mmCIF file of C-alpha atoms in Angstrom:
data_model
loop_
_atom_site.group_PDB
_atom_site.id
_atom_site.type_symbol
_atom_site.label_atom_id
_atom_site.label_comp_id
_atom_site.label_asym_id
_atom_site.label_seq_id
_atom_site.Cartn_x
_atom_site.Cartn_y
_atom_site.Cartn_z
ATOM 1 C CA MET H 1 -3.794 -8.984 13.945
ATOM 2 C CA ASP H 2 -4.271 -5.731 12.093
ATOM 3 C CA SER H 3 -2.063 -5.762 8.966
ATOM 4 C CA ARG H 4 -2.303 -2.050 8.166
ATOM 5 C CA LEU H 5 0.706 0.180 8.631
ATOM 6 C CA PRO H 6 1.010 3.388 10.610
ATOM 7 C CA ALA H 7 0.400 6.318 8.317
ATOM 8 C CA ASP H 8 3.403 8.159 9.707
ATOM 9 C CA PHE H 9 5.817 5.230 9.890
ATOM 10 C CA ASP H 10 7.895 5.967 6.794
ATOM 11 C CA PRO H 11 5.090 4.820 4.454
ATOM 12 C CA GLN H 12 6.339 6.535 1.308
ATOM 13 C CA GLN H 13 9.749 4.900 1.433
ATOM 14 C CA VAL H 14 8.282 1.437 2.041
ATOM 15 C CA SER H 15 5.706 1.911 -0.725
ATOM 16 C CA LEU H 16 8.337 3.136 -3.185
ATOM 17 C CA PHE H 17 10.549 0.175 -2.382
ATOM 18 C CA LEU H 18 7.759 -2.339 -2.943
ATOM 19 C CA ASP H 19 6.829 -0.665 -6.223
ATOM 20 C CA LYS H 20 10.490 -0.846 -7.314
ATOM 21 C CA VAL H 21 10.648 -4.583 -6.530
ATOM 22 C CA ALA H 22 7.515 -5.231 -8.578
ATOM 23 C CA GLU H 23 8.784 -3.020 -11.417
ATOM 24 C CA ASP H 24 12.171 -4.783 -11.536
ATOM 25 C CA CYS H 25 10.494 -8.177 -11.543
ATOM 26 C CA ASP H 26 8.126 -7.147 -14.333
ATOM 27 C CA THR H 27 11.035 -5.814 -16.396
ATOM 28 C CA GLU H 28 12.946 -9.087 -16.066
ATOM 29 C CA LEU H 29 9.870 -11.095 -17.009
ATOM 30 C CA ARG H 30 9.232 -8.906 -20.061
ATOM 31 C CA GLU H 31 12.835 -9.415 -21.199
ATOM 32 C CA ILE H 32 12.502 -13.183 -20.817
ATOM 33 C CA ALA H 33 9.230 -13.205 -22.744
ATOM 34 C CA ALA H 34 10.691 -10.954 -25.482
ATOM 35 C CA ASN H 35 13.700 -13.250 -25.923
ATOM 36 C CA ARG H 36 11.405 -16.258 -26.063
ATOM 37 C CA ASP H 37 9.139 -14.655 -28.664
ATOM 38 C CA ALA H 38 12.126 -13.614 -30.790
ATOM 39 C CA GLU H 39 13.584 -17.119 -30.722
ATOM 40 C CA ILE H 40 10.225 -18.686 -31.561
ATOM 41 C CA ALA H 41 9.835 -16.288 -34.490
ATOM 42 C CA ARG H 42 13.313 -17.195 -35.712
ATOM 43 C CA ILE H 43 12.578 -20.929 -35.474
ATOM 44 C CA ARG H 44 9.324 -20.516 -37.383
ATOM 45 C CA GLY H 45 11.011 -18.369 -40.015
ATOM 46 C CA ASP H 46 13.802 -20.904 -40.499
ATOM 47 C CA ALA H 47 11.246 -23.674 -40.720
ATOM 48 C CA HIS H 48 9.296 -21.784 -43.377
ATOM 49 C CA VAL H 49 12.393 -21.097 -45.454
ATOM 50 C CA GLU H 50 13.586 -24.687 -45.131
ATOM 51 C CA SER H 51 10.173 -26.011 -46.013
ATOM 52 C CA ARG H 52 9.990 -23.956 -49.193
ATOM 53 C CA ARG H 53 13.535 -24.858 -50.209
ATOM 54 C CA LEU H 54 12.954 -28.558 -49.861
ATOM 55 C CA PHE H 55 9.312 -28.617 -50.833
ATOM 56 C CA ARG H 56 9.932 -30.868 -53.808
ATOM 57 C CA HIS H 57 11.931 -33.328 -51.751
ATOM 58 C CA SER H 58 9.793 -35.114 -49.231
ATOM 59 C CA ALA H 59 7.986 -31.930 -48.263
ATOM 60 C CA GLU H 60 5.408 -33.652 -46.091
ATOM 61 C CA GLN H 61 8.038 -35.585 -44.164
ATOM 62 C CA LEU H 62 10.057 -32.406 -43.703
ATOM 63 C CA ARG H 63 7.075 -30.469 -42.428
ATOM 64 C CA THR H 64 6.315 -33.221 -39.931
ATOM 65 C CA ARG H 65 9.901 -33.149 -38.670
ATOM 66 C CA LEU H 66 9.940 -29.358 -38.418
ATOM 67 C CA VAL H 67 6.615 -29.293 -36.532
ATOM 68 C CA LEU H 68 7.977 -31.871 -34.097
ATOM 69 C CA GLU H 69 11.208 -29.928 -33.573
ATOM 70 C CA GLN H 70 9.277 -26.705 -33.080
ATOM 71 C CA SER H 71 6.955 -28.345 -30.542
ATOM 72 C CA ARG H 72 9.908 -29.694 -28.588
ATOM 73 C CA TYR H 73 11.588 -26.308 -28.632
ATOM 74 C CA LEU H 74 8.459 -24.489 -27.472
ATOM 75 C CA ALA H 75 8.041 -26.967 -24.606
ATOM 76 C CA ARG H 76 11.656 -26.425 -23.553
ATOM 77 C CA VAL H 77 11.336 -22.633 -23.791
ATOM 78 C CA ARG H 78 8.172 -22.610 -21.696
ATOM 79 C CA SER H 79 9.796 -24.849 -19.094
ATOM 80 C CA ASP H 80 12.846 -22.587 -18.931
ATOM 81 C CA LEU H 81 10.594 -19.545 -18.688
ATOM 82 C CA ARG H 82 8.691 -20.970 -15.731
ATOM 83 C CA ARG H 83 11.963 -21.868 -14.011
ATOM 84 C CA GLN H 84 13.389 -18.375 -14.530
ATOM 85 C CA GLN H 85 10.153 -16.798 -13.348
ATOM 86 C CA TRP H 86 10.172 -18.729 -10.087
ATOM 87 C CA GLU H 87 13.842 -17.895 -9.595
ATOM 88 C CA ILE H 88 12.931 -14.209 -9.944
ATOM 89 C CA LEU H 89 10.064 -14.662 -7.469
ATOM 90 C CA THR H 90 12.366 -16.345 -4.937
ATOM 91 C CA GLU H 91 15.015 -13.641 -5.289
ATOM 92 C CA SER H 92 12.390 -10.902 -5.012
ATOM 93 C CA GLN H 93 10.936 -12.537 -1.912
ATOM 94 C CA GLN H 94 14.321 -12.522 -0.214
ATOM 95 C CA ARG H 95 14.928 -8.887 -1.183
ATOM 96 C CA VAL H 96 11.553 -7.913 0.265
ATOM 97 C CA LEU H 97 12.168 -9.763 3.518
ATOM 98 C CA GLU H 98 15.601 -8.270 4.023
ATOM 99 C CA ALA H 99 14.866 -4.706 2.936
ATOM 100 C CA VAL H 100 11.516 -4.295 4.710
ATOM 101 C CA SER H 101 12.908 -5.859 7.877
ATOM 102 C CA ASP H 102 15.880 -3.507 7.725
ATOM 103 C CA ARG H 103 13.646 -0.451 7.269
ATOM 104 C CA PHE H 104 11.449 -1.427 10.200
ATOM 105 C CA ARG H 105 14.429 -2.145 12.430
ATOM 106 C CA LYS H 106 16.054 1.213 11.678
ATOM 107 C CA ALA H 107 12.815 3.085 12.245
ATOM 108 C CA TRP H 108 12.207 1.284 15.556
ATOM 109 C CA GLU H 109 15.697 2.274 16.696
ATOM 110 C CA ASP H 110 14.922 5.915 15.887
ATOM 111 C CA PRO H 111 13.106 7.632 18.811
ATOM 112 C CA GLN H 112 10.698 9.543 16.572
ATOM 113 C CA GLY H 113 10.011 6.504 14.381
ATOM 114 C CA GLN H 114 9.351 4.348 17.448
ATOM 115 C CA TRP H 115 6.946 6.917 18.873
ATOM 116 C CA GLU H 116 5.028 7.231 15.579
ATOM 117 C CA TRP H 117 4.721 3.452 15.383
ATOM 118 C CA CYS H 118 3.399 3.140 18.928
ATOM 119 C CA ARG H 119 1.091 6.151 18.629
ATOM 120 C CA TYR H 120 -0.569 4.665 15.557
ATOM 121 C CA TRP H 121 -1.361 1.333 17.215
ATOM 122 C CA LEU H 122 -2.411 3.059 20.406
ATOM 123 C CA ALA H 123 -4.930 5.267 18.590
ATOM 124 C CA LEU H 124 -6.321 2.225 16.775
ATOM 125 C CA ALA H 125 -6.619 0.269 20.016
ATOM 126 C CA ARG H 126 -8.451 3.078 21.810
ATOM 127 C CA GLU H 127 -10.984 3.228 18.977
ATOM 128 C CA ARG H 128 -11.736 -0.473 19.317
ATOM 129 C CA ALA H 129 -11.295 -1.234 22.998
ATOM 130 C CA GLY H 130 -14.276 0.789 24.135
ATOM 131 C CA ASP H 131 -14.744 0.569 27.907
ATOM 132 C CA ASN H 132 -12.142 -2.169 28.392
ATOM 133 C CA ALA H 133 -8.907 -1.574 30.271
ATOM 134 C CA LEU H 134 -5.764 -1.492 28.112
ATOM 135 C CA ARG H 135 -2.504 -3.334 28.718
ATOM 136 C CA VAL H 136 0.331 -2.043 26.536
ATOM 137 C CA ILE H 137 3.464 -4.175 26.106
ATOM 138 C CA LEU H 138 6.541 -2.740 24.403
ATOM 139 C CA GLY H 139 9.172 -5.143 23.110
ATOM 140 C CA GLN H 140 12.941 -5.193 22.816
ATOM 141 C CA GLY H 141 14.562 -1.847 22.129
ATOM 142 C CA ALA H 142 11.649 0.184 23.478
ATOM 143 C CA LEU H 143 12.729 3.526 24.888
ATOM 144 C CA GLU H 144 11.780 4.686 28.347
ATOM 145 C CA ASN H 145 10.721 8.100 27.075
ATOM 146 C CA VAL H 146 8.386 6.412 24.557
ATOM 147 C CA ARG H 147 6.894 4.318 27.356
ATOM 148 C CA ALA H 148 6.391 7.474 29.416
ATOM 149 C CA SER H 149 4.782 9.270 26.466
ATOM 150 C CA ILE H 150 2.354 6.403 25.936
ATOM 151 C CA GLU H 151 1.523 6.330 29.621
ATOM 152 C CA LYS H 152 0.781 10.031 29.563
ATOM 153 C CA LYS H 153 -1.311 9.789 26.389
ATOM 154 C CA ILE H 154 -3.612 7.095 27.776
ATOM 155 C CA SER H 155 -3.802 8.421 31.315
ATOM 156 C CA ASP H 156 -7.322 9.651 30.579
ATOM 157 C CA HIS H 157 -8.571 6.228 29.437
ATOM 158 C CA ALA H 158 -11.677 5.729 31.567
ATOM 159 C CA ALA H 159 -11.218 1.996 32.122
ATOM 160 C CA GLY H 160 -7.574 2.386 33.077
ATOM 161 C CA ALA H 161 -4.374 1.353 31.322
ATOM 162 C CA SER H 162 -0.896 0.037 32.024
ATOM 163 C CA VAL H 163 2.316 0.248 30.017
ATOM 164 C CA ILE H 164 5.326 -2.041 30.434
ATOM 165 C CA ILE H 165 8.548 -2.805 28.586
ATOM 166 C CA ASP H 166 9.198 -6.521 28.116
ATOM 167 C CA THR H 167 12.805 -6.981 27.004
ATOM 168 C CA GLN H 168 12.050 -10.615 26.108
ATOM 169 C CA ALA H 169 9.285 -9.689 23.671
ATOM 170 C CA ASP H 170 9.825 -9.043 19.957
ATOM 171 C CA PRO H 171 10.409 -5.394 18.959
ATOM 172 C CA GLY H 172 7.192 -3.474 18.510
ATOM 173 C CA ILE H 173 4.018 -3.065 20.509
ATOM 174 C CA CYS H 174 1.161 -5.310 21.605
ATOM 175 C CA ILE H 175 -2.024 -3.928 23.149
ATOM 176 C CA GLU H 176 -4.397 -6.205 25.033
ATOM 177 C CA TRP H 177 -7.945 -5.690 26.254
ATOM 178 C CA SER H 178 -10.540 -8.189 27.332
ATOM 179 C CA ASP H 179 -9.591 -11.379 25.423
ATOM 180 C CA TYR H 180 -8.174 -9.574 22.367
ATOM 181 C CA MET H 181 -4.597 -8.685 21.431
ATOM 182 C CA MET H 182 -3.671 -6.105 18.788
ATOM 183 C CA ASP H 183 -0.346 -7.187 17.297
ATOM 184 C CA GLY H 184 1.908 -4.291 16.323
ATOM 185 C CA ARG H 185 5.172 -6.209 16.472
ATOM 186 C CA LEU H 186 7.584 -5.489 13.640
ATOM 187 C CA ALA H 187 7.907 -9.147 12.667
ATOM 188 C CA SER H 188 4.136 -9.494 12.262
ATOM 189 C CA GLN H 189 3.972 -6.470 9.992
ATOM 190 C CA ASN H 190 6.973 -7.752 8.008
ATOM 191 C CA THR H 191 4.982 -10.893 7.262
ATOM 192 C CA ALA H 192 1.877 -8.953 6.250
ATOM 193 C CA ILE H 193 3.806 -6.732 3.828
ATOM 194 C CA THR H 194 5.767 -9.641 2.380
ATOM 195 C CA ASP H 195 2.554 -11.606 1.747
ATOM 196 C CA ALA H 196 1.065 -8.602 -0.069
ATOM 197 C CA VAL H 197 4.145 -8.178 -2.277
ATOM 198 C CA LEU H 198 4.382 -11.888 -3.092
ATOM 199 C CA SER H 199 0.720 -11.827 -4.079
ATOM 200 C CA ARG H 200 1.489 -9.008 -6.524
ATOM 201 C CA LEU H 201 4.514 -10.832 -7.928
ATOM 202 C CA SER H 202 2.578 -14.091 -8.243
ATOM 203 C CA ASP H 203 -0.156 -12.324 -10.217
ATOM 204 C CA MET H 204 2.506 -10.970 -12.570
ATOM 205 C CA LEU H 205 3.978 -14.450 -13.052
ATOM 206 C CA LEU H 206 0.529 -15.886 -13.750
ATOM 207 C CA GLU H 207 -0.056 -13.249 -16.437
ATOM 208 C CA GLN H 208 3.312 -14.044 -18.021
ATOM 209 C CA ASN H 209 2.576 -17.793 -18.000
ATOM 210 C CA GLU H 210 -0.797 -17.208 -19.630
ATOM 211 C CA ARG H 211 0.892 -15.175 -22.373
ATOM 212 C CA SER H 212 3.562 -17.824 -22.923
ATOM 213 C CA SER H 213 0.936 -20.549 -23.377
ATOM 214 C CA GLN H 214 -0.851 -18.640 -26.126
#
């Protein structure tokens, strides 16, 4: 499967959306980290003041107690931070799945969007198929005029080509030659984009966890 997207298939809107998801997630993580750092600073400040005030009265015992309390608090804060981070990741994942799927579906239902999608995969397939015959399969929702346009566009393919609409297949396009299949179905591309976004979000969470452990 080729995970790239058609250059003309609404790329700017999809890219802007993914950037917004990552930006929102990063903002939430920064707020969590800022609140954690502020609370830790307050705890340490209170401990310092308390230690000085009671220095003459079992100072060593007090310091030991304060260090223990601070350690317990830091462990709890870090645990809460990790939990909140993974909640953000889960919510972001769902937003990506729903929004990207919705964008693809709407574009596939639009005649021009459907044609741009198919034309992209068709051009890529012709580059790679060489002298092999092409078999083009359009999935659910494919328009007859798009099928006819594809048929016309590849009519000069030396090895021959066929184009069919399979109403039982997933929306999108698959192109077969020899023993290879190029997968341009919408669901497959949804998965590829989602994996890329989750990788970005996971990297952000890892950076935040590394900061919190310092």
